PDB file of C-alpha atoms and ligand atoms in Angstrom:
ATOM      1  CA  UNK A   1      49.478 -69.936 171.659  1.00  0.00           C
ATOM      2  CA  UNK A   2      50.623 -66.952 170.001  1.00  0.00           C
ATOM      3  CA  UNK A   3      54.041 -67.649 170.495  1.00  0.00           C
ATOM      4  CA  UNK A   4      54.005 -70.787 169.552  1.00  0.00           C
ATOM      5  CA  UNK A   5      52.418 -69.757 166.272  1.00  0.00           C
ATOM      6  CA  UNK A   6      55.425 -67.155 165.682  1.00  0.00           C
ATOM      7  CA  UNK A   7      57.852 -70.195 166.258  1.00  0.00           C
ATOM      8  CA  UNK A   8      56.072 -72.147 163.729  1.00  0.00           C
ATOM      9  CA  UNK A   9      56.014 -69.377 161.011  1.00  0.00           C
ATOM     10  CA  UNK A  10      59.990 -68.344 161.963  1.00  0.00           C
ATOM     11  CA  UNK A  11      60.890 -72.603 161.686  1.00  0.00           C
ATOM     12  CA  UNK A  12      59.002 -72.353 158.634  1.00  0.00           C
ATOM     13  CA  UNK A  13      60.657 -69.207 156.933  1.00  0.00           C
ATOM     14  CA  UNK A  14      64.091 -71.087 158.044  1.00  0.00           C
ATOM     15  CA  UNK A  15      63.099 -74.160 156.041  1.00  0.00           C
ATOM     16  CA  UNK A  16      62.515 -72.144 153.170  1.00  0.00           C
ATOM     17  CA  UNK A  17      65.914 -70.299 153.096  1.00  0.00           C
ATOM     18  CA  UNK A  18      67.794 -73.929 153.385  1.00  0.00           C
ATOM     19  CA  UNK A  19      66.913 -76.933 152.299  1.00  0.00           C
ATOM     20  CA  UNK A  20      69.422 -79.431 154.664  1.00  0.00           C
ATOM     21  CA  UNK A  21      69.756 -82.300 151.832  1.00  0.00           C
ATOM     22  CA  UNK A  22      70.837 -79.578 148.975  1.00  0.00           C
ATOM     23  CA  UNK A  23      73.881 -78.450 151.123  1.00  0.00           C
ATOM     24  CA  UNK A  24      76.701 -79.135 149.315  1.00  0.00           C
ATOM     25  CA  UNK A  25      80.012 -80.355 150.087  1.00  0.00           C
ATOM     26  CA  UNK A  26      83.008 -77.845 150.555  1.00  0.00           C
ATOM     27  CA  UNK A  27      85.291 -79.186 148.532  1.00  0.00           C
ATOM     28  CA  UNK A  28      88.240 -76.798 150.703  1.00  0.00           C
ATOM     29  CA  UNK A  29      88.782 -79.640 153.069  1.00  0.00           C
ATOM     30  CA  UNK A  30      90.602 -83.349 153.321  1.00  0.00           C
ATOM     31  CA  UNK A  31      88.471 -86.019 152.825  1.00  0.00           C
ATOM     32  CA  UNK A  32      89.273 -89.798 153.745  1.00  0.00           C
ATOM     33  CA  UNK A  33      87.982 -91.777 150.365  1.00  0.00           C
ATOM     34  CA  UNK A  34      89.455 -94.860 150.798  1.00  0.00           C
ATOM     35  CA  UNK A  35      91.266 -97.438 154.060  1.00  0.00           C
ATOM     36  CA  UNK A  36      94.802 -97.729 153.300  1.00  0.00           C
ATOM     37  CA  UNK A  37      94.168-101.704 153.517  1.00  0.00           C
ATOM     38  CA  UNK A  38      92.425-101.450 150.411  1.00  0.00           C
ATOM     39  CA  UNK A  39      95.210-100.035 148.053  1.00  0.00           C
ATOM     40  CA  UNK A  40      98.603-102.320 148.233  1.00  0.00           C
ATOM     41  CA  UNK A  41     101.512-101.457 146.103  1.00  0.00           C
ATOM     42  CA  UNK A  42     101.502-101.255 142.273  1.00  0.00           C
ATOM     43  CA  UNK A  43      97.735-100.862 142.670  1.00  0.00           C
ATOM     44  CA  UNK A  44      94.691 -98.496 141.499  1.00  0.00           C
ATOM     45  CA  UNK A  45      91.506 -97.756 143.004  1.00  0.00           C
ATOM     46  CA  UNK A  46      88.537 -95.869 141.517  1.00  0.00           C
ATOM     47  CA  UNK A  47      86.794 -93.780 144.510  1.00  0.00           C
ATOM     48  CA  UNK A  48      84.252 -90.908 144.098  1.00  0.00           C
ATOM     49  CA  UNK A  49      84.301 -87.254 145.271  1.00  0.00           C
ATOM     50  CA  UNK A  50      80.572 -85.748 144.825  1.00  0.00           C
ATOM     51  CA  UNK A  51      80.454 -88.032 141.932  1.00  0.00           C
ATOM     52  CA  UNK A  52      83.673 -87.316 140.626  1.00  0.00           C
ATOM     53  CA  UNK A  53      85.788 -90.399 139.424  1.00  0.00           C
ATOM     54  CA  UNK A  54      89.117 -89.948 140.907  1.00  0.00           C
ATOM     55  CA  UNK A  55      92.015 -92.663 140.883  1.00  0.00           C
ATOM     56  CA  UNK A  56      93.915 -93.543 143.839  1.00  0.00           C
ATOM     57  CA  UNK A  57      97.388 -95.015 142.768  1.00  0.00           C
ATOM     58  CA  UNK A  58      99.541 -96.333 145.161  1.00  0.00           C
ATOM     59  CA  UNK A  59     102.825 -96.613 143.399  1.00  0.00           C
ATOM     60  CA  UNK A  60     106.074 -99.163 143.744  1.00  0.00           C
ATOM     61  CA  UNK A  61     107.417 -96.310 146.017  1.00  0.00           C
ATOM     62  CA  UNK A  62     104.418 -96.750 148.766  1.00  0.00           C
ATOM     63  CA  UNK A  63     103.098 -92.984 148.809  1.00  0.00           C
ATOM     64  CA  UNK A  64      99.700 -92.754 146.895  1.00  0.00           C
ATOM     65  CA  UNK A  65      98.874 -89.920 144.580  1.00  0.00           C
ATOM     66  CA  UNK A  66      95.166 -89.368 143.037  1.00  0.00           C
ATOM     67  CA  UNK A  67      94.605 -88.200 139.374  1.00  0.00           C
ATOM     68  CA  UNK A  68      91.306 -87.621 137.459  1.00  0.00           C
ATOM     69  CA  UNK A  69      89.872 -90.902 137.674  1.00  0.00           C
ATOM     70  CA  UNK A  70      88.991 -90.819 133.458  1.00  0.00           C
ATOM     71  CA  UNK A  71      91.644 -91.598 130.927  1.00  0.00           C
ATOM     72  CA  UNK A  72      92.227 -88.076 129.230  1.00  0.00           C
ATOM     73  CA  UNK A  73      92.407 -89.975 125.867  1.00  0.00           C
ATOM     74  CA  UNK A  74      88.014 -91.484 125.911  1.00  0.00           C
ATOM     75  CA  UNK A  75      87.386 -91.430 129.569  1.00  0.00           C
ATOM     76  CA  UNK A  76      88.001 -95.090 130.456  1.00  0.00           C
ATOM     77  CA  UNK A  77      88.299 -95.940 134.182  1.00  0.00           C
ATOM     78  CA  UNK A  78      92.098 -95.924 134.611  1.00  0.00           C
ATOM     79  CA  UNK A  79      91.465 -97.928 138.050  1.00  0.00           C
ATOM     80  CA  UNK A  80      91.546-101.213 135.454  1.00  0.00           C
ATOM     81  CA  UNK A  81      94.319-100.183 134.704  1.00  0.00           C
ATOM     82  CA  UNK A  82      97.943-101.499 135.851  1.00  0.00           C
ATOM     83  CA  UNK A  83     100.259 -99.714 138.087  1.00  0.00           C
ATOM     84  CA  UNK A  84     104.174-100.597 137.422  1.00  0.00           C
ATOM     85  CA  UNK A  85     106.760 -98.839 139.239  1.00  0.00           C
ATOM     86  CA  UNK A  86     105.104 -94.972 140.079  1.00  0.00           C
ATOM     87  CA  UNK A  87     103.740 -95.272 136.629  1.00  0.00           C
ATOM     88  CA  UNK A  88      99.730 -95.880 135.807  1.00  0.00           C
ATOM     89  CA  UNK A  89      99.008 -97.072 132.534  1.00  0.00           C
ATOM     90  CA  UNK A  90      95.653 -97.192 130.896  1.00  0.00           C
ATOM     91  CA  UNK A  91      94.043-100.994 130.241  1.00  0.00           C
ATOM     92  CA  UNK A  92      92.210 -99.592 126.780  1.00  0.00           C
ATOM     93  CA  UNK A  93      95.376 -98.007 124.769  1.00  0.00           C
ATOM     94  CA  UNK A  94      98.548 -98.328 127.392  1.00  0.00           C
ATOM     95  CA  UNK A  95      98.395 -94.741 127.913  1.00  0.00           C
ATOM     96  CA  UNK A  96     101.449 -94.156 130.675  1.00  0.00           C
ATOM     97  CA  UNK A  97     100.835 -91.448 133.354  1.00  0.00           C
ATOM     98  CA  UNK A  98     102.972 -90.466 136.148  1.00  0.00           C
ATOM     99  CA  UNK A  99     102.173 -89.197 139.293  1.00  0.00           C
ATOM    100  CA  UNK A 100     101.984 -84.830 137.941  1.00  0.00           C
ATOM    101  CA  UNK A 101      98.964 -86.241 135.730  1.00  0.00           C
ATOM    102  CA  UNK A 102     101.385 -85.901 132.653  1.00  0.00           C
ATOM    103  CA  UNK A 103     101.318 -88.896 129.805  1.00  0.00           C
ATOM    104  CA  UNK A 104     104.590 -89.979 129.963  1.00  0.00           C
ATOM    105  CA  UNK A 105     104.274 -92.866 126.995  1.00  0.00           C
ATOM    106  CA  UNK A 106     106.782 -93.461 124.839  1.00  0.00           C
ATOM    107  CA  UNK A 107     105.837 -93.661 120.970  1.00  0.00           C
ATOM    108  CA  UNK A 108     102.850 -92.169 120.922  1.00  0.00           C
ATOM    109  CA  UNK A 109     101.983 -88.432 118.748  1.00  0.00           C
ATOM    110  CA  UNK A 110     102.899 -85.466 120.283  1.00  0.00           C
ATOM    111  CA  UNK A 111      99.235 -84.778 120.892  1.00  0.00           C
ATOM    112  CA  UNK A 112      99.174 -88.046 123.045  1.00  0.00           C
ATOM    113  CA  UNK A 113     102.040 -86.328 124.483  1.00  0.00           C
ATOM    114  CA  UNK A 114     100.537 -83.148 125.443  1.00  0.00           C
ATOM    115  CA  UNK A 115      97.478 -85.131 127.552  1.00  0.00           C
ATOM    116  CA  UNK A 116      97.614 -84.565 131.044  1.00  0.00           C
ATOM    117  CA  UNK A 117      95.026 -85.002 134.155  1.00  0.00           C
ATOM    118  CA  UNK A 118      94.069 -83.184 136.657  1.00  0.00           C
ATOM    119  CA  UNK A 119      95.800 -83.988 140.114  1.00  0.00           C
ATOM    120  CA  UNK A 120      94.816 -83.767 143.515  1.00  0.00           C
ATOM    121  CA  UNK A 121      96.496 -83.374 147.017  1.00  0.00           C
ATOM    122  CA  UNK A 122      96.725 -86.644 148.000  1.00  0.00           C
ATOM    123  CA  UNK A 123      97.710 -88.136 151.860  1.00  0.00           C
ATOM    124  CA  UNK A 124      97.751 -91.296 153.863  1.00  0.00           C
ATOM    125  CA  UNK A 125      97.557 -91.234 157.581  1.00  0.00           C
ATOM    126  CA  UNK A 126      96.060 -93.585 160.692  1.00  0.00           C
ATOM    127  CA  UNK A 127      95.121 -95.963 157.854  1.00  0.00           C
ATOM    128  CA  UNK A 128      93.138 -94.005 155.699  1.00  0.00           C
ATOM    129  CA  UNK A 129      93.983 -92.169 152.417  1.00  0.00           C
ATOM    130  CA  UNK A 130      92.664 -88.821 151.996  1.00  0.00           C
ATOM    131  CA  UNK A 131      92.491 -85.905 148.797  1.00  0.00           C
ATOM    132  CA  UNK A 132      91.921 -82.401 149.331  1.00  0.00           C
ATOM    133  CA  UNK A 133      88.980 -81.603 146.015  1.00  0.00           C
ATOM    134  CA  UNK A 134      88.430 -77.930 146.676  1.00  0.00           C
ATOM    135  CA  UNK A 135      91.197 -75.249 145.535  1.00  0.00           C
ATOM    136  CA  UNK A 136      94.800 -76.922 145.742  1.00  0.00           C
ATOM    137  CA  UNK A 137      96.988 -73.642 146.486  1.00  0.00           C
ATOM    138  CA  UNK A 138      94.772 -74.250 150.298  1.00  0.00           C
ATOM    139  CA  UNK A 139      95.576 -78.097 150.798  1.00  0.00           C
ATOM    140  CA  UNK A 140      98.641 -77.538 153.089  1.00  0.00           C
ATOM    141  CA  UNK A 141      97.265 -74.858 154.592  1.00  0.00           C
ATOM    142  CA  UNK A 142      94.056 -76.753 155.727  1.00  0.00           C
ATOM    143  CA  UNK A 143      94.105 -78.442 158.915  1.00  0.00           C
ATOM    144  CA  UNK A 144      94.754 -82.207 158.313  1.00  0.00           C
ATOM    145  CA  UNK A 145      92.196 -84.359 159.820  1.00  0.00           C
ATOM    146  CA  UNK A 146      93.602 -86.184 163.266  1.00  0.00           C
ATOM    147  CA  UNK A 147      92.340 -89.221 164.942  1.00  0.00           C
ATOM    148  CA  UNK A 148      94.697 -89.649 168.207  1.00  0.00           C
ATOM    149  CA  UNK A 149      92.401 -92.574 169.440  1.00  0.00           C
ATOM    150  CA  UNK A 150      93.853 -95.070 166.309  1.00  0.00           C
ATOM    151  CA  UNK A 151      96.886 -94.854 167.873  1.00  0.00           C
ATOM    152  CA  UNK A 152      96.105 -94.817 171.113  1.00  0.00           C
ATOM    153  CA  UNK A 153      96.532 -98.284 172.844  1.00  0.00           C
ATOM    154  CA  UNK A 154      93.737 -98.224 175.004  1.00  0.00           C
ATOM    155  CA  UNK A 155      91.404 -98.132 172.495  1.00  0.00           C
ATOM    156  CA  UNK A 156      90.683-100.359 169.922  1.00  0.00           C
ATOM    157  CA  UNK A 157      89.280 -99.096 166.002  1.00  0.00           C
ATOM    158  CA  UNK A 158      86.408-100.706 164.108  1.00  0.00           C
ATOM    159  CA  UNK A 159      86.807-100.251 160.507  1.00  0.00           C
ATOM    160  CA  UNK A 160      83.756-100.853 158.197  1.00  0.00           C
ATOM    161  CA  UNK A 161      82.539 -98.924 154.745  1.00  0.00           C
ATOM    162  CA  UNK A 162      79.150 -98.832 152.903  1.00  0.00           C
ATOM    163  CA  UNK A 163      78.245 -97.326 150.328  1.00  0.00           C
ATOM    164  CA  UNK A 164      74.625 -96.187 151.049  1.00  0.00           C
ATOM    165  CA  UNK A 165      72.753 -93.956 148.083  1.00  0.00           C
ATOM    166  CA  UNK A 166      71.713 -90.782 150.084  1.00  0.00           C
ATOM    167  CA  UNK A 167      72.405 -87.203 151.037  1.00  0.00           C
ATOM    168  CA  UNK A 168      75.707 -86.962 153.397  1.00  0.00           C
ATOM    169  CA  UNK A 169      73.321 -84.958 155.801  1.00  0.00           C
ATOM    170  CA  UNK A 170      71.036 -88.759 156.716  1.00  0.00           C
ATOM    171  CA  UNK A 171      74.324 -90.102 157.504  1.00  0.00           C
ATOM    172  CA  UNK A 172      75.538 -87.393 160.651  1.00  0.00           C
ATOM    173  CA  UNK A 173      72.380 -87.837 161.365  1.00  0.00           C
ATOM    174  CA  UNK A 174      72.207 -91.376 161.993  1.00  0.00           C
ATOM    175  CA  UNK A 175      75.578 -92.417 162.652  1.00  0.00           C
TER     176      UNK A 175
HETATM  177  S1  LIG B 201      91.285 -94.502 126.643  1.00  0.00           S
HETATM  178 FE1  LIG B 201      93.054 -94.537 127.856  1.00  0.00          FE
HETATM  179  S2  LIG B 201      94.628 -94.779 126.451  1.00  0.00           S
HETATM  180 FE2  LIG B 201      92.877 -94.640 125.246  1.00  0.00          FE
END
């Protein structure tokens, strides 16, 4: 009895130190945000990264890139906006950006000009598309995800997505 009463007060001390649904992401690693299905040339998708907006371009080329998912001109959602060749241009004042996050539009004041968003390692592989959030000088140094069985003819890959409102932590839990 009294060792189970020490292994209550040690759980309990444990608890205290960490609280499981407050652990945050590390941001140092590659992350799939989106199925390569879902982004088909001269498109844009808007995906989130511990709330972050980030846009997911997939340009005429075929290899994606992912930008700060805000227009750096009033924040609009650039995923409404249009994709033409490896440019993405923004659907509230046709601000042009190219894949280094730099506003490439023509005609517009230098201080147009001079706006530029934030980029992020960006890679496609197996089907899914993946950006590295956490310091940048460390994306090709992290180990790259790898999923042999999706290539693997013996075995066959479900692909399904939810978006369900809750701590990562429920979903290794449950899943
Ligand atoms: S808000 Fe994007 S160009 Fe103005």
């Amino acid at each position: 009895m009294e060792n189970e009463r020490h292994q209550i007060s040690d759980h309990s001390a444990c608890a205290a130190q960490i609280d499981l649904r407050r652990v945050r992401t590390n941001p140092d690693f590659w992350y799939p945000v989106a199925w390569s299905r879902e982004l088909g040339r001269e498109k844009a998708i808007d995906v989130r990264f511990a709330g972050r907006h980030i846009v997911v371009v997939r340009p005429k080329s075929g290899v994606p890139y992912a930008l700060d998912g805000l227009c750096a001109h009033r924040q609009v959602l650039l995923a409404k906006g249009e994709v033409h060749g490896d440019l993405l241009s923004c659907i509230a004042h046709g601000l042009k950006y190219n894949r280094d996050g730099q506003c490439v539009s023509p005609n517009v004041s230098a201080e147009a000009q001079c706006l530029r968003l934030r980029t992020w390692a960006c890679r496609e592989k197996d089907g899914l598309i993946f950006v590295f959030m956490g310091d940048q000088s460390l994306a090709d140094k992290t180990p790259f995800p790898d999923f042999p069985r999706v290539r693997d003819r013996r075995y066959r890959t479900r692909r399904f997505g939810q978006m369900v409102n809750c701590h990562y932590s429920f979903m290794h839990e449950n899943l």
